[in-house]
Amino acid sequence: MMKAWEFLSKRGVWCKGNYAVDKNGIAINPLDNLAVKFCVLGAICKCYPEEKEFVIVRDMLQLVKGKISDWNDDPKRKKYQVVELLKKLDI
């Protein structure tokens, strides 16, 4: 199983504003095979579809101090920051 930080480390995979989007930029379920870009939460869903996501999210909430989606979508947020957080949590 690929970790979410490894998954988002790939070029052109991270996005803001939606959990996942297709090749046309249309919002889509992160578990849909047509999804090509993912926010941090979408990547977690994609990489850990069978896991209890609330445990993963609980650990992240302690570090981002707010809504994870707002943290991901912050205009100043950079991909490397997302990857670093996921790597720190070994997600």
mmCIF file with all atom_site columns, C-alpha atoms in Angstrom:
data_model
loop_
_atom_site.group_PDB
_atom_site.id
_atom_site.type_symbol
_atom_site.label_atom_id
_atom_site.label_alt_id
_atom_site.label_comp_id
_atom_site.label_asym_id
_atom_site.label_entity_id
_atom_site.label_seq_id
_atom_site.pdbx_PDB_ins_code
_atom_site.Cartn_x
_atom_site.Cartn_y
_atom_site.Cartn_z
_atom_site.occupancy
_atom_site.B_iso_or_equiv
_atom_site.pdbx_formal_charge
_atom_site.auth_seq_id
_atom_site.auth_comp_id
_atom_site.auth_asym_id
_atom_site.auth_atom_id
_atom_site.pdbx_PDB_model_num
ATOM 1  C CA . MET A 1 1  ? 0.000   0.000  0.000   1.00 0.00 ? 1  MET A CA 1
ATOM 2  C CA . MET A 1 2  ? 1.360   3.419  -0.962  1.00 0.00 ? 2  MET A CA 1
ATOM 3  C CA . LYS A 1 3  ? 1.386   6.058  1.773   1.00 0.00 ? 3  LYS A CA 1
ATOM 4  C CA . ALA A 1 4  ? -0.518  9.292  1.099   1.00 0.00 ? 4  ALA A CA 1
ATOM 5  C CA . TRP A 1 5  ? 2.706   11.333 1.296   1.00 0.00 ? 5  TRP A CA 1
ATOM 6  C CA . GLU A 1 6  ? 4.289   9.120  -1.370  1.00 0.00 ? 6  GLU A CA 1
ATOM 7  C CA . PHE A 1 7  ? 1.171   9.404  -3.510  1.00 0.00 ? 7  PHE A CA 1
ATOM 8  C CA . LEU A 1 8  ? 1.042   13.219 -3.287  1.00 0.00 ? 8  LEU A CA 1
ATOM 9  C CA . SER A 1 9  ? 4.783   13.445 -3.946  1.00 0.00 ? 9  SER A CA 1
ATOM 10 C CA . LYS A 1 10 ? 4.085   12.525 -7.557  1.00 0.00 ? 10 LYS A CA 1
ATOM 11 C CA . ARG A 1 11 ? 4.024   15.385 -10.023 1.00 0.00 ? 11 ARG A CA 1
ATOM 12 C CA . GLY A 1 12 ? 0.600   16.847 -10.831 1.00 0.00 ? 12 GLY A CA 1
ATOM 13 C CA . VAL A 1 13 ? -1.397  14.836 -8.288  1.00 0.00 ? 13 VAL A CA 1
ATOM 14 C CA . TRP A 1 14 ? -2.185  17.432 -5.584  1.00 0.00 ? 14 TRP A CA 1
ATOM 15 C CA . CYS A 1 15 ? -5.095  19.872 -5.870  1.00 0.00 ? 15 CYS A CA 1
ATOM 16 C CA . LYS A 1 16 ? -7.018  22.416 -3.837  1.00 0.00 ? 16 LYS A CA 1
ATOM 17 C CA . GLY A 1 17 ? -10.736 23.093 -3.618  1.00 0.00 ? 17 GLY A CA 1
ATOM 18 C CA . ASN A 1 18 ? -12.043 19.543 -4.093  1.00 0.00 ? 18 ASN A CA 1
ATOM 19 C CA . TYR A 1 19 ? -11.359 16.128 -2.607  1.00 0.00 ? 19 TYR A CA 1
ATOM 20 C CA . ALA A 1 20 ? -10.541 14.929 -6.113  1.00 0.00 ? 20 ALA A CA 1
ATOM 21 C CA . VAL A 1 21 ? -10.960 15.993 -9.726  1.00 0.00 ? 21 VAL A CA 1
ATOM 22 C CA . ASP A 1 22 ? -10.938 14.207 -13.067 1.00 0.00 ? 22 ASP A CA 1
ATOM 23 C CA . LYS A 1 23 ? -8.715  15.119 -16.037 1.00 0.00 ? 23 LYS A CA 1
ATOM 24 C CA . ASN A 1 24 ? -11.119 17.965 -16.899 1.00 0.00 ? 24 ASN A CA 1
ATOM 25 C CA . GLY A 1 25 ? -10.946 19.470 -13.413 1.00 0.00 ? 25 GLY A CA 1
ATOM 26 C CA . ILE A 1 26 ? -14.463 18.314 -12.511 1.00 0.00 ? 26 ILE A CA 1
ATOM 27 C CA . ALA A 1 27 ? -15.013 17.360 -8.856  1.00 0.00 ? 27 ALA A CA 1
ATOM 28 C CA . ILE A 1 28 ? -15.225 13.601 -8.433  1.00 0.00 ? 28 ILE A CA 1
ATOM 29 C CA . ASN A 1 29 ? -15.186 10.990 -5.672  1.00 0.00 ? 29 ASN A CA 1
ATOM 30 C CA . PRO A 1 30 ? -11.569 10.247 -4.687  1.00 0.00 ? 30 PRO A CA 1
ATOM 31 C CA . LEU A 1 31 ? -12.265 6.521  -5.000  1.00 0.00 ? 31 LEU A CA 1
ATOM 32 C CA . ASP A 1 32 ? -13.440 6.884  -8.600  1.00 0.00 ? 32 ASP A CA 1
ATOM 33 C CA . ASN A 1 33 ? -10.938 5.468  -11.092 1.00 0.00 ? 33 ASN A CA 1
ATOM 34 C CA . LEU A 1 34 ? -11.261 8.651  -13.164 1.00 0.00 ? 34 LEU A CA 1
ATOM 35 C CA . ALA A 1 35 ? -9.855  10.825 -10.350 1.00 0.00 ? 35 ALA A CA 1
ATOM 36 C CA . VAL A 1 36 ? -6.412  12.201 -11.232 1.00 0.00 ? 36 VAL A CA 1
ATOM 37 C CA . LYS A 1 37 ? -5.771  14.956 -8.660  1.00 0.00 ? 37 LYS A CA 1
ATOM 38 C CA . PHE A 1 38 ? -6.436  14.906 -4.927  1.00 0.00 ? 38 PHE A CA 1
ATOM 39 C CA . CYS A 1 39 ? -6.409  17.201 -1.908  1.00 0.00 ? 39 CYS A CA 1
ATOM 40 C CA . VAL A 1 40 ? -4.857  15.890 1.308   1.00 0.00 ? 40 VAL A CA 1
ATOM 41 C CA . LEU A 1 41 ? -8.134  14.297 2.458   1.00 0.00 ? 41 LEU A CA 1
ATOM 42 C CA . GLY A 1 42 ? -8.844  12.847 -0.981  1.00 0.00 ? 42 GLY A CA 1
ATOM 43 C CA . ALA A 1 43 ? -5.373  11.291 -1.047  1.00 0.00 ? 43 ALA A CA 1
ATOM 44 C CA . ILE A 1 44 ? -5.984  9.733  2.365   1.00 0.00 ? 44 ILE A CA 1
ATOM 45 C CA . CYS A 1 45 ? -9.273  8.252  1.105   1.00 0.00 ? 45 CYS A CA 1
ATOM 46 C CA . LYS A 1 46 ? -7.544  6.947  -2.023  1.00 0.00 ? 46 LYS A CA 1
ATOM 47 C CA . CYS A 1 47 ? -4.594  5.400  -0.190  1.00 0.00 ? 47 CYS A CA 1
ATOM 48 C CA . TYR A 1 48 ? -6.505  4.046  2.802   1.00 0.00 ? 48 TYR A CA 1
ATOM 49 C CA . PRO A 1 49 ? -9.994  3.103  1.551   1.00 0.00 ? 49 PRO A CA 1
ATOM 50 C CA . GLU A 1 50 ? -10.422 0.401  4.182   1.00 0.00 ? 50 GLU A CA 1
ATOM 51 C CA . GLU A 1 51 ? -8.936  2.296  7.142   1.00 0.00 ? 51 GLU A CA 1
ATOM 52 C CA . LYS A 1 52 ? -10.835 4.194  9.786   1.00 0.00 ? 52 LYS A CA 1
ATOM 53 C CA . GLU A 1 53 ? -10.173 7.670  8.427   1.00 0.00 ? 53 GLU A CA 1
ATOM 54 C CA . PHE A 1 54 ? -11.293 9.407  11.624  1.00 0.00 ? 54 PHE A CA 1
ATOM 55 C CA . VAL A 1 55 ? -8.147  8.190  13.423  1.00 0.00 ? 55 VAL A CA 1
ATOM 56 C CA . ILE A 1 56 ? -5.916  9.606  10.685  1.00 0.00 ? 56 ILE A CA 1
ATOM 57 C CA . VAL A 1 57 ? -7.878  12.862 10.563  1.00 0.00 ? 57 VAL A CA 1
ATOM 58 C CA . ARG A 1 58 ? -7.825  13.213 14.373  1.00 0.00 ? 58 ARG A CA 1
ATOM 59 C CA . ASP A 1 59 ? -4.028  13.091 14.354  1.00 0.00 ? 59 ASP A CA 1
ATOM 60 C CA . MET A 1 60 ? -3.846  15.669 11.563  1.00 0.00 ? 60 MET A CA 1
ATOM 61 C CA . LEU A 1 61 ? -6.274  18.036 13.302  1.00 0.00 ? 61 LEU A CA 1
ATOM 62 C CA . GLN A 1 62 ? -3.913  18.322 16.239  1.00 0.00 ? 62 GLN A CA 1
ATOM 63 C CA . LEU A 1 63 ? -1.226  19.683 13.911  1.00 0.00 ? 63 LEU A CA 1
ATOM 64 C CA . VAL A 1 64 ? -3.193  21.939 11.553  1.00 0.00 ? 64 VAL A CA 1
ATOM 65 C CA . LYS A 1 65 ? -5.337  23.574 14.270  1.00 0.00 ? 65 LYS A CA 1
ATOM 66 C CA . GLY A 1 66 ? -8.523  23.878 12.227  1.00 0.00 ? 66 GLY A CA 1
ATOM 67 C CA . LYS A 1 67 ? -10.336 22.275 9.339   1.00 0.00 ? 67 LYS A CA 1
ATOM 68 C CA . ILE A 1 68 ? -7.999  20.142 7.273   1.00 0.00 ? 68 ILE A CA 1
ATOM 69 C CA . SER A 1 69 ? -9.698  21.210 4.047   1.00 0.00 ? 69 SER A CA 1
ATOM 70 C CA . ASP A 1 70 ? -9.134  24.894 4.908   1.00 0.00 ? 70 ASP A CA 1
ATOM 71 C CA . TRP A 1 71 ? -5.502  24.129 5.710   1.00 0.00 ? 71 TRP A CA 1
ATOM 72 C CA . ASN A 1 72 ? -5.041  22.311 2.374   1.00 0.00 ? 72 ASN A CA 1
ATOM 73 C CA . ASP A 1 73 ? -6.844  25.039 0.401   1.00 0.00 ? 73 ASP A CA 1
ATOM 74 C CA . ASP A 1 74 ? -5.045  28.006 1.979   1.00 0.00 ? 74 ASP A CA 1
ATOM 75 C CA . PRO A 1 75 ? -3.776  30.156 -0.933  1.00 0.00 ? 75 PRO A CA 1
ATOM 76 C CA . LYS A 1 76 ? -0.317  30.192 0.681   1.00 0.00 ? 76 LYS A CA 1
ATOM 77 C CA . ARG A 1 77 ? -0.214  26.402 1.107   1.00 0.00 ? 77 ARG A CA 1
ATOM 78 C CA . LYS A 1 78 ? 2.453   24.630 -0.918  1.00 0.00 ? 78 LYS A CA 1
ATOM 79 C CA . LYS A 1 79 ? 2.528   20.986 -1.928  1.00 0.00 ? 79 LYS A CA 1
ATOM 80 C CA . TYR A 1 80 ? 5.754   20.345 -0.039  1.00 0.00 ? 80 TYR A CA 1
ATOM 81 C CA . GLN A 1 81 ? 4.016   21.414 3.208   1.00 0.00 ? 81 GLN A CA 1
ATOM 82 C CA . VAL A 1 82 ? 1.232   18.893 2.634   1.00 0.00 ? 82 VAL A CA 1
ATOM 83 C CA . VAL A 1 83 ? 3.715   16.125 1.882   1.00 0.00 ? 83 VAL A CA 1
ATOM 84 C CA . GLU A 1 84 ? 5.837   17.044 4.925   1.00 0.00 ? 84 GLU A CA 1
ATOM 85 C CA . LEU A 1 85 ? 2.830   16.882 7.270   1.00 0.00 ? 85 LEU A CA 1
ATOM 86 C CA . LEU A 1 86 ? 1.746   13.509 5.923   1.00 0.00 ? 86 LEU A CA 1
ATOM 87 C CA . LYS A 1 87 ? 5.298   12.230 6.142   1.00 0.00 ? 87 LYS A CA 1
ATOM 88 C CA . LYS A 1 88 ? 5.640   13.467 9.727   1.00 0.00 ? 88 LYS A CA 1
ATOM 89 C CA . LEU A 1 89 ? 2.515   11.489 10.640  1.00 0.00 ? 89 LEU A CA 1
ATOM 90 C CA . ASP A 1 90 ? 3.673   8.524  8.493   1.00 0.00 ? 90 ASP A CA 1
ATOM 91 C CA . ILE A 1 91 ? 0.411   8.596  6.564   1.00 0.00 ? 91 ILE A CA 1
#
